[in-house]
Amino acid sequence: QVQLQESGGGSVQAGGSLRLSCAASEFTYCMAWFRQTPGEERQAVATLRTTTNKIYYDESVKGRFTLSRDTVKNALYLQMNSLKPDDTGIYYCVAKRSGQRCESPNNGNWGQGTQVTVSS
């Protein structure tokens, strides 16, 4: 089972930036960042297919968030700029194996999550 540990969450004002980090025991076929807000289903914010390096961004974060990884450190990052109150939520680092849908909130190994709060 993949071990994942997120860090970097916090509270910022709208327009600010945060950088989330995820320490992973290994990289799998799909590495992703999901977000959960109260009353909502977990949603894929950004995903990376490691075999092709193809990155998917949800429309709500395109142009503001950047997913990257460090293969030496086995770390996944999410740089979040121009943050909005709607970005508030718990952010999870997720690892999925081949055959599991990358952008689906089901399956995979999940970290414990890190809280991001954006105030207006």
Tab-separated table of C-alpha atoms in Angstrom:
chain	number	residue	atom	x	y	z
A	1	GLN	CA	0.000	0.000	0.000
A	2	VAL	CA	1.315	3.428	-0.953
A	3	GLN	CA	2.026	5.713	1.983
A	4	LEU	CA	1.209	9.391	1.454
A	5	GLN	CA	1.766	12.374	3.722
A	6	GLU	CA	0.542	15.853	2.815
A	7	SER	CA	1.806	19.140	4.208
A	8	GLY	CA	1.654	22.817	3.402
A	9	GLY	CA	-1.973	23.679	4.055
A	10	GLY	CA	-2.993	26.755	5.978
A	11	SER	CA	-5.040	29.919	5.980
A	12	VAL	CA	-4.543	32.697	3.458
A	13	GLN	CA	-6.430	35.660	2.127
A	14	ALA	CA	-7.939	35.661	-1.334
A	15	GLY	CA	-5.261	36.292	-3.931
A	16	GLY	CA	-2.590	34.584	-1.884
A	17	SER	CA	-0.566	31.456	-2.573
A	18	LEU	CA	0.157	28.137	-0.942
A	19	ARG	CA	2.291	25.183	-1.919
A	20	LEU	CA	1.141	21.729	-0.924
A	21	SER	CA	3.607	18.871	-0.695
A	22	CYS	CA	3.040	15.145	-0.652
A	23	ALA	CA	5.714	12.690	0.419
A	24	ALA	CA	5.006	9.372	-1.283
A	25	SER	CA	6.523	5.957	-0.609
A	26	GLU	CA	6.344	5.399	-4.363
A	27	PHE	CA	4.884	6.893	-7.498
A	28	THR	CA	2.102	4.939	-9.147
A	29	TYR	CA	0.383	5.159	-12.533
A	30	CYS	CA	-1.682	8.151	-11.426
A	31	MET	CA	-0.733	10.699	-8.794
A	32	ALA	CA	-3.354	13.267	-7.974
A	33	TRP	CA	-4.596	16.045	-5.781
A	34	PHE	CA	-8.256	15.925	-4.742
A	35	ARG	CA	-10.255	18.494	-2.848
A	36	GLN	CA	-13.249	18.020	-0.583
A	37	THR	CA	-15.524	20.810	0.552
A	38	PRO	CA	-18.348	20.391	3.096
A	39	GLY	CA	-21.356	18.640	1.598
A	40	GLU	CA	-19.573	17.951	-1.672
A	41	GLU	CA	-18.008	14.863	-3.187
A	42	ARG	CA	-14.266	14.700	-3.401
A	43	GLN	CA	-13.160	16.272	-6.669
A	44	ALA	CA	-10.000	15.842	-8.693
A	45	VAL	CA	-8.162	19.162	-8.819
A	46	ALA	CA	-5.053	18.046	-10.688
A	47	THR	CA	-3.826	14.655	-11.807
A	48	LEU	CA	-0.637	13.278	-13.316
A	49	ARG	CA	-0.307	10.138	-15.389
A	50	THR	CA	3.269	9.255	-14.617
A	51	THR	CA	3.838	7.079	-17.672
A	52	THR	CA	3.058	9.918	-20.090
A	53	ASN	CA	3.560	12.960	-17.825
A	54	LYS	CA	0.125	14.131	-18.905
A	55	ILE	CA	-1.424	16.520	-16.415
A	56	TYR	CA	-5.138	17.210	-16.044
A	57	TYR	CA	-6.501	20.285	-14.284
A	58	ASP	CA	-10.048	20.911	-13.258
A	59	GLU	CA	-11.466	23.931	-15.061
A	60	SER	CA	-11.864	25.777	-11.776
A	61	VAL	CA	-8.082	25.820	-11.172
A	62	LYS	CA	-6.611	26.043	-14.670
A	63	GLY	CA	-4.073	28.833	-14.931
A	64	ARG	CA	-3.796	29.163	-11.154
A	65	PHE	CA	-2.625	25.767	-9.894
A	66	THR	CA	0.439	23.840	-11.018
A	67	LEU	CA	1.147	20.193	-10.285
A	68	SER	CA	4.741	19.035	-10.272
A	69	ARG	CA	6.813	16.199	-8.910
A	70	ASP	CA	10.336	15.422	-7.776
A	71	THR	CA	11.260	11.884	-8.748
A	72	VAL	CA	14.375	11.901	-6.577
A	73	LYS	CA	12.458	12.804	-3.431
A	74	ASN	CA	9.288	10.907	-4.433
A	75	ALA	CA	7.381	14.103	-3.776
A	76	LEU	CA	4.305	15.579	-5.410
A	77	TYR	CA	3.535	19.283	-5.228
A	78	LEU	CA	0.611	21.579	-5.888
A	79	GLN	CA	1.457	25.238	-6.278
A	80	MET	CA	-1.711	27.242	-5.749
A	81	ASN	CA	-1.753	30.900	-6.798
A	82	SER	CA	-4.497	33.521	-6.930
A	83	LEU	CA	-6.435	31.571	-4.348
A	84	LYS	CA	-10.168	32.133	-4.015
A	85	PRO	CA	-12.576	31.395	-1.152
A	86	ASP	CA	-14.045	28.611	-3.311
A	87	ASP	CA	-10.685	26.840	-3.100
A	88	THR	CA	-11.269	26.243	0.592
A	89	GLY	CA	-11.341	22.588	1.515
A	90	ILE	CA	-9.342	19.569	2.537
A	91	TYR	CA	-6.749	18.626	-0.054
A	92	TYR	CA	-5.749	15.016	-0.440
A	93	CYS	CA	-2.804	13.424	-2.161
A	94	VAL	CA	-3.904	10.260	-3.957
A	95	ALA	CA	-2.064	7.416	-5.651
A	96	LYS	CA	-3.825	5.121	-8.085
A	97	ARG	CA	-2.662	2.050	-9.911
A	98	SER	CA	-3.236	1.174	-13.520
A	99	GLY	CA	-6.885	0.256	-14.071
A	100	GLN	CA	-8.193	2.738	-11.542
A	101	ARG	CA	-9.777	5.861	-12.999
A	102	CYS	CA	-7.442	8.747	-12.327
A	103	GLU	CA	-10.058	11.467	-11.836
A	104	SER	CA	-12.562	9.325	-9.943
A	105	PRO	CA	-13.014	9.903	-6.191
A	106	ASN	CA	-13.165	6.153	-5.734
A	107	ASN	CA	-10.302	3.732	-5.142
A	108	GLY	CA	-6.643	4.502	-4.730
A	109	ASN	CA	-4.542	5.219	-1.677
A	110	TRP	CA	-5.304	8.489	0.083
A	111	GLY	CA	-3.283	10.649	2.435
A	112	GLN	CA	-4.840	12.071	5.575
A	113	GLY	CA	-5.467	15.443	3.926
A	114	THR	CA	-4.421	18.990	4.645
A	115	GLN	CA	-6.783	21.903	5.265
A	116	VAL	CA	-6.702	24.965	3.033
A	117	THR	CA	-8.766	27.964	4.076
A	118	VAL	CA	-9.064	31.049	1.883
A	119	SER	CA	-10.741	34.087	3.346
A	120	SER	CA	-12.233	36.946	1.363
